[in-house]
Amino acid sequence: MPPDHRQLEFRYAGLSFAAPNKVRFKYRLDGIDSEWVDASTRRTAFYSRLPAGTYSFRVIACNDDGVWNSEGATLGFTVDPFLWHTWWFIGGTLLAAAAAIALFARYLTRKRLQRRIEQAERKHAVERERTRIAQDIHDDIGASLSRIAMLSQPVDSDLTETGSTTATLSRIYNTARELTRSLDEIVWAVDPKHDTLDSLADYMGKFAHDFLSAANVRCRLNIPVSVPTWPLTAEFRHNLFLSFKETLNNAVKHAAADEIRISLELRADHLELSVQDNGRGLRAPSASAPAAGNRITSGNGLRNIEKRISRIGGRCEIASLPGQGTTVLFTVAVPKQTSRQTLSNNSDRL
């Protein structure tokens, strides 16, 4: 029988040629009734919905003389279980629940391990950043303060010479100005609100303008009108800016250039930053012929620039001709974002 039945009705009869209306009955449903049910002369039995299982319905009859037929009649039947009551469904559900618990436990374990790894990485990044800040303070600010202290203690003969005093004060002023600039760079590098590409572009443009103006070198900036706010790491910003700063410093000190062009171009997954001067150019380290379009690795400054750029997954290319200037091109991959902002082809020229 199907499991969704609502009621069962059993009909039975007893044969008697003498007095059929006086035949009495008793019935019993094994598994439900613990004793015989006296139905008197009624020939029907009713049961509500039965649970799944195998049953036997038994009926005995008694004639008008009071003689009971102890053998009676029997009807066997089976009620099928609902789908969710079957053993294979219950077993499958238990297995699925066990698998879900195991997967959830594994997920929690992996998340906990991932959080520990992230915490260790953040701790390592903080320690590395603290080391870098300490090194910058020691190298830049410490050296500048020591220089100011030495210049502030002239000998007695220098105090009577106006020219010497003026030169000393001038050197103190220049050193203090460089110290202020170095301190500003350190504060900018550690401030997390500047960890975006637009902030990096703005700061490099401002630095180039101020630095080259003080050196009496024309500065030509070619940057996009709208720079997207792609998030950058502090290490990325710091290494790219120091490489850019070192390139400008080399152009001012060694190239004898009177104009420097700075260009920033943004691609789908990388940026290209070029610094071009009109100075005396470079030569190959081991030959008198000019090095055109080749990467130049001579000199500690150039090697440091290449190391910094390679540290953030980029490359540095230097092209130069004697008397025709030098072009330094930084190509650095930018971490992919979930949505890229369409870049305008228009640019400001300052």
Tab-separated table of C-alpha atoms in Angstrom, residues 31-336:
chain	number	residue	atom	x	y	z
A	31	GLY	CA	1.268	-4.902	15.145
A	32	ILE	CA	-1.513	-2.488	16.106
A	33	ASP	CA	-4.035	-4.387	18.274
A	34	SER	CA	-2.715	-6.217	21.282
A	35	GLU	CA	-6.016	-8.099	21.820
A	36	TRP	CA	-9.000	-9.201	19.756
A	37	VAL	CA	-11.540	-6.495	19.024
A	38	ASP	CA	-15.169	-7.601	19.448
A	39	ALA	CA	-17.086	-6.278	16.432
A	40	SER	CA	-20.366	-8.028	17.354
A	41	THR	CA	-22.351	-8.380	14.086
A	42	ARG	CA	-20.563	-5.465	12.348
A	43	ARG	CA	-18.816	-6.539	9.143
A	44	THR	CA	-16.331	-3.645	8.749
A	45	ALA	CA	-13.158	-2.513	10.522
A	46	PHE	CA	-11.526	0.921	10.211
A	47	TYR	CA	-7.944	2.023	10.821
A	48	SER	CA	-6.356	5.405	10.348
A	49	ARG	CA	-3.035	5.865	8.535
A	50	LEU	CA	-0.639	3.098	9.401
A	51	PRO	CA	3.132	3.504	9.658
A	52	ALA	CA	5.365	1.664	7.231
A	53	GLY	CA	5.660	-2.059	7.935
A	54	THR	CA	4.193	-5.531	7.341
A	55	TYR	CA	0.801	-6.360	8.858
A	56	SER	CA	-1.692	-9.253	9.173
A	57	PHE	CA	-5.408	-8.621	9.554
A	58	ARG	CA	-7.181	-11.593	11.250
A	59	VAL	CA	-10.931	-12.249	11.589
A	60	ILE	CA	-12.775	-15.025	13.453
A	61	ALA	CA	-16.529	-15.669	13.508
A	62	CYS	CA	-19.094	-17.251	15.860
A	63	ASN	CA	-22.461	-18.793	14.835
A	64	ASP	CA	-25.736	-18.447	16.688
A	65	ASP	CA	-24.856	-21.477	18.842
A	66	GLY	CA	-21.820	-19.678	20.277
A	67	VAL	CA	-19.233	-21.798	18.505
A	68	TRP	CA	-16.123	-19.739	17.427
A	69	ASN	CA	-14.044	-20.632	14.417
A	70	SER	CA	-10.560	-20.317	15.895
A	71	GLU	CA	-8.775	-20.609	12.519
A	72	GLY	CA	-10.546	-17.619	10.929
A	73	ALA	CA	-9.260	-15.729	7.892
A	74	THR	CA	-6.053	-13.720	7.447
A	75	LEU	CA	-5.039	-10.959	5.059
A	76	GLY	CA	-1.380	-9.923	4.913
A	77	PHE	CA	-0.241	-6.590	3.450
A	78	THR	CA	2.671	-4.133	3.521
A	79	VAL	CA	2.665	-0.347	3.844
A	80	ASP	CA	5.534	1.240	1.904
A	81	PRO	CA	7.617	3.909	3.698
A	82	PHE	CA	7.956	7.518	2.553
A	83	LEU	CA	11.077	8.369	0.586
A	84	TRP	CA	12.664	10.073	3.586
A	85	HIS	CA	11.981	7.003	5.727
A	86	THR	CA	13.868	4.561	3.502
A	87	TRP	CA	17.146	3.173	4.785
A	88	TRP	CA	19.128	4.256	1.755
A	89	PHE	CA	17.781	7.810	2.023
A	90	ILE	CA	18.633	7.969	5.727
A	91	GLY	CA	22.041	6.470	5.065
A	92	GLY	CA	22.703	8.886	2.224
A	93	THR	CA	21.589	11.805	4.379
A	94	LEU	CA	23.893	10.743	7.199
A	95	LEU	CA	26.788	10.373	4.780
A	96	ALA	CA	26.034	13.776	3.247
A	97	ALA	CA	25.815	15.344	6.700
A	98	ALA	CA	29.107	13.737	7.707
A	99	ALA	CA	30.733	14.959	4.479
A	100	ALA	CA	29.329	18.460	5.014
A	101	ILE	CA	30.658	18.524	8.578
A	102	ALA	CA	34.048	17.320	7.380
A	103	LEU	CA	34.146	19.927	4.608
A	104	PHE	CA	33.067	22.649	7.013
A	105	ALA	CA	35.721	21.601	9.513
A	106	ARG	CA	38.299	21.607	6.724
A	107	TYR	CA	37.102	25.020	5.605
A	108	LEU	CA	37.423	26.390	9.134
A	109	THR	CA	40.874	24.869	9.449
A	110	ARG	CA	42.006	26.370	6.166
A	111	LYS	CA	40.537	29.766	7.065
A	112	ARG	CA	42.285	29.665	10.420
A	113	LEU	CA	45.547	28.694	8.752
A	114	GLN	CA	45.072	31.384	6.128
A	115	ARG	CA	44.448	33.994	8.830
A	116	ARG	CA	47.626	32.915	10.595
A	117	ILE	CA	49.593	33.164	7.355
A	118	GLU	CA	48.112	36.596	6.645
A	119	GLN	CA	48.927	37.742	10.165
A	120	ALA	CA	52.489	36.478	9.766
A	121	GLU	CA	52.785	38.230	6.402
A	122	ARG	CA	51.402	41.467	7.834
A	123	LYS	CA	53.788	41.210	10.756
A	124	HIS	CA	56.670	40.593	8.373
A	125	ALA	CA	55.570	43.509	6.179
A	126	VAL	CA	55.364	45.794	9.228
A	127	GLU	CA	58.802	44.706	10.375
A	128	ARG	CA	60.208	45.233	6.898
A	129	GLU	CA	58.595	48.668	6.719
A	130	ARG	CA	59.944	49.593	10.139
A	131	THR	CA	63.408	48.503	9.039
A	132	ARG	CA	63.127	50.590	5.897
A	133	ILE	CA	61.934	53.643	7.823
A	134	ALA	CA	64.764	53.256	10.313
A	135	GLN	CA	67.258	52.976	7.475
A	136	ASP	CA	65.830	56.033	5.724
A	137	ILE	CA	65.924	58.057	8.923
A	138	HIS	CA	69.492	56.951	9.608
A	139	ASP	CA	70.730	57.543	6.068
A	140	ASP	CA	68.889	60.760	5.192
A	141	ILE	CA	67.905	62.586	8.352
A	142	GLY	CA	70.785	61.329	10.479
A	143	ALA	CA	73.414	62.264	7.911
A	144	SER	CA	71.826	65.670	7.306
A	145	LEU	CA	71.621	66.461	11.011
A	146	SER	CA	75.256	65.455	11.476
A	147	ARG	CA	76.240	67.711	8.601
A	148	ILE	CA	74.297	70.632	10.092
A	149	ALA	CA	75.952	70.030	13.469
A	150	MET	CA	79.413	70.079	11.906
A	151	LEU	CA	78.681	73.207	9.871
A	152	SER	CA	77.288	74.956	12.943
A	153	GLN	CA	80.581	74.638	14.814
A	154	PRO	CA	83.078	76.735	12.817
A	155	VAL	CA	86.511	77.510	14.106
A	156	ASP	CA	87.255	80.967	15.557
A	157	SER	CA	88.995	82.156	12.402
A	158	ASP	CA	85.898	81.467	10.318
A	159	LEU	CA	83.753	83.747	12.495
A	160	THR	CA	85.772	86.797	11.456
A	161	GLU	CA	85.541	86.054	7.737
A	162	THR	CA	82.243	87.242	6.261
A	163	GLY	CA	82.567	85.199	3.073
A	164	SER	CA	83.258	81.976	4.909
A	165	THR	CA	80.355	82.565	7.296
A	166	THR	CA	77.987	83.253	4.414
A	167	ALA	CA	79.055	80.073	2.615
A	168	THR	CA	78.620	78.046	5.809
A	169	LEU	CA	75.141	79.440	6.405
A	170	SER	CA	74.271	78.714	2.786
A	171	ARG	CA	75.365	75.102	3.168
A	172	ILE	CA	73.379	74.826	6.411
A	173	TYR	CA	70.307	76.200	4.640
A	174	ASN	CA	70.644	73.780	1.721
A	175	THR	CA	71.176	70.872	4.066
A	176	ALA	CA	68.120	71.853	6.144
A	177	ARG	CA	66.038	72.110	2.964
A	178	GLU	CA	67.156	68.646	1.842
A	179	LEU	CA	66.393	67.370	5.332
A	180	THR	CA	62.872	68.787	5.153
A	181	ARG	CA	62.355	67.180	1.759
A	182	SER	CA	63.625	63.822	3.020
A	183	LEU	CA	61.340	63.986	6.028
A	184	ASP	CA	58.388	64.799	3.763
A	185	GLU	CA	59.226	61.785	1.584
A	186	ILE	CA	59.373	59.470	4.597
A	187	VAL	CA	56.024	60.722	5.928
A	188	TRP	CA	54.447	60.331	2.483
A	189	ALA	CA	55.858	56.830	2.079
A	190	VAL	CA	54.430	55.522	5.374
A	191	ASP	CA	51.010	57.210	5.168
A	192	PRO	CA	48.501	54.497	4.088
A	193	LYS	CA	46.089	57.028	2.585
A	194	HIS	CA	48.600	57.535	-0.239
A	195	ASP	CA	48.573	53.852	-1.271
A	196	THR	CA	46.904	54.658	-4.612
A	197	LEU	CA	48.163	55.275	-8.114
A	198	ASP	CA	46.703	58.783	-8.372
A	199	SER	CA	48.478	59.827	-5.158
A	200	LEU	CA	51.760	58.419	-6.471
A	201	ALA	CA	51.390	60.273	-9.778
A	202	ASP	CA	50.542	63.559	-8.023
A	203	TYR	CA	53.475	63.287	-5.628
A	204	MET	CA	55.992	62.400	-8.337
A	205	GLY	CA	54.783	65.321	-10.468
A	206	LYS	CA	55.058	67.755	-7.550
A	207	PHE	CA	58.480	66.430	-6.559
A	208	ALA	CA	59.798	66.661	-10.133
A	209	HIS	CA	58.545	70.239	-10.489
A	210	ASP	CA	60.085	71.397	-7.187
A	211	PHE	CA	63.341	69.479	-7.627
A	212	LEU	CA	63.987	70.588	-11.200
A	213	SER	CA	62.923	74.174	-10.525
A	214	ALA	CA	65.530	74.423	-7.773
A	215	ALA	CA	68.125	73.076	-10.240
A	216	ASN	CA	67.074	75.561	-12.974
A	217	VAL	CA	65.965	72.720	-15.283
A	218	ARG	CA	62.759	72.946	-17.306
A	219	CYS	CA	60.217	70.277	-16.378
A	220	ARG	CA	57.736	68.947	-18.945
A	221	LEU	CA	55.022	66.722	-17.478
A	222	ASN	CA	52.844	64.512	-19.643
A	223	ILE	CA	50.362	62.660	-17.459
A	224	PRO	CA	46.735	61.535	-17.946
A	225	VAL	CA	44.038	63.998	-16.936
A	226	SER	CA	42.347	61.401	-14.736
A	227	VAL	CA	44.535	58.850	-12.991
A	228	PRO	CA	42.554	55.917	-11.505
A	229	THR	CA	42.727	55.153	-7.811
A	230	TRP	CA	44.287	51.713	-8.190
A	231	PRO	CA	45.483	50.473	-4.786
A	232	LEU	CA	49.244	50.052	-4.442
A	233	THR	CA	51.426	48.643	-1.706
A	234	ALA	CA	53.784	50.869	0.244
A	235	GLU	CA	56.719	48.843	-1.087
A	236	PHE	CA	55.550	49.429	-4.666
A	237	ARG	CA	55.228	53.191	-4.136
A	238	HIS	CA	58.514	53.500	-2.277
A	239	ASN	CA	60.654	51.594	-4.797
A	240	LEU	CA	59.139	53.264	-7.854
A	241	PHE	CA	59.481	56.735	-6.343
A	242	LEU	CA	63.092	56.200	-5.246
A	243	SER	CA	63.970	54.923	-8.721
A	244	PHE	CA	62.274	57.963	-10.247
A	245	LYS	CA	64.072	60.284	-7.809
A	246	GLU	CA	67.453	58.708	-8.525
A	247	THR	CA	66.857	59.076	-12.262
A	248	LEU	CA	66.107	62.790	-11.896
A	249	ASN	CA	69.147	63.245	-9.665
A	250	ASN	CA	71.404	61.550	-12.239
A	251	ALA	CA	69.993	63.707	-15.031
A	252	VAL	CA	70.620	66.901	-13.071
A	253	LYS	CA	74.082	66.018	-11.740
A	254	HIS	CA	75.661	64.101	-14.610
A	255	ALA	CA	73.745	64.836	-17.829
A	256	ALA	CA	74.054	68.648	-17.755
A	257	ALA	CA	70.508	68.804	-19.158
A	258	ASP	CA	68.409	71.961	-19.270
A	259	GLU	CA	65.100	70.191	-19.952
A	260	ILE	CA	63.592	66.922	-18.720
A	261	ARG	CA	60.369	65.378	-20.023
A	262	ILE	CA	58.388	63.071	-17.772
A	263	SER	CA	55.636	60.917	-19.245
A	264	LEU	CA	53.219	58.495	-17.567
A	265	GLU	CA	51.143	56.084	-19.659
A	266	LEU	CA	48.652	53.608	-18.193
A	267	ARG	CA	47.920	50.292	-19.881
A	268	ALA	CA	45.435	47.536	-19.050
A	269	ASP	CA	47.753	45.748	-16.631
A	270	HIS	CA	50.895	47.891	-16.334
A	271	LEU	CA	52.202	51.432	-16.335
A	272	GLU	CA	55.048	53.016	-18.270
A	273	LEU	CA	56.985	55.881	-16.720
A	274	SER	CA	59.654	57.533	-18.864
A	275	VAL	CA	62.200	60.228	-17.963
A	276	GLN	CA	63.897	61.852	-20.972
A	277	ASP	CA	66.609	64.529	-20.788
A	278	ASN	CA	68.466	66.483	-23.452
A	279	GLY	CA	71.851	66.161	-21.780
A	280	ARG	CA	75.172	64.739	-22.898
A	281	GLY	CA	73.998	61.125	-22.937
A	282	LEU	CA	75.739	57.917	-21.871
A	283	ARG	CA	78.268	55.561	-23.374
A	284	ALA	CA	78.655	51.823	-23.112
A	285	PRO	CA	80.794	50.858	-20.126
A	286	SER	CA	83.437	48.962	-22.107
A	287	ALA	CA	83.484	50.628	-25.504
A	288	SER	CA	83.802	54.091	-26.963
A	289	ALA	CA	80.780	53.578	-29.227
A	290	PRO	CA	77.441	54.956	-28.079
A	291	ALA	CA	74.960	52.606	-26.513
A	292	ALA	CA	71.677	53.105	-28.307
A	293	GLY	CA	68.634	51.252	-27.138
A	294	ASN	CA	70.593	48.925	-24.847
A	295	ARG	CA	70.148	48.455	-21.164
A	296	ILE	CA	73.005	50.061	-19.308
A	297	THR	CA	74.035	48.516	-16.045
A	298	SER	CA	77.220	50.392	-15.252
A	299	GLY	CA	77.390	52.463	-12.102
A	300	ASN	CA	75.998	51.743	-8.644
A	301	GLY	CA	73.145	54.209	-9.112
A	302	LEU	CA	71.837	52.477	-12.226
A	303	ARG	CA	72.220	49.053	-10.647
A	304	ASN	CA	70.290	50.208	-7.580
A	305	ILE	CA	67.511	51.521	-9.819
A	306	GLU	CA	67.271	48.191	-11.648
A	307	LYS	CA	67.207	46.275	-8.358
A	308	ARG	CA	64.398	48.431	-6.995
A	309	ILE	CA	62.312	48.081	-10.142
A	310	SER	CA	62.850	44.315	-10.388
A	311	ARG	CA	61.849	44.015	-6.717
A	312	ILE	CA	58.324	45.170	-7.612
A	313	GLY	CA	58.077	43.025	-10.736
A	314	GLY	CA	59.127	45.609	-13.318
A	315	ARG	CA	62.001	46.357	-15.639
A	316	CYS	CA	64.151	49.376	-16.431
A	317	GLU	CA	65.355	50.198	-19.941
A	318	ILE	CA	67.846	52.956	-20.705
A	319	ALA	CA	68.487	54.305	-24.200
A	320	SER	CA	71.120	56.941	-24.866
A	321	LEU	CA	73.209	58.567	-27.595
A	322	PRO	CA	76.183	60.839	-26.929
A	323	GLY	CA	75.088	64.443	-27.094
A	324	GLN	CA	71.433	63.528	-27.671
A	325	GLY	CA	70.237	62.833	-24.143
A	326	THR	CA	69.094	59.771	-22.261
A	327	THR	CA	65.696	58.101	-21.922
A	328	VAL	CA	64.928	55.923	-18.903
A	329	LEU	CA	61.768	53.806	-19.207
A	330	PHE	CA	60.168	52.025	-16.237
A	331	THR	CA	57.645	49.318	-17.087
A	332	VAL	CA	55.892	47.992	-13.993
A	333	ALA	CA	52.948	45.612	-13.744
A	334	VAL	CA	50.010	46.910	-11.721
A	335	PRO	CA	47.916	44.410	-9.713
A	336	LYS	CA	44.716	43.531	-11.576
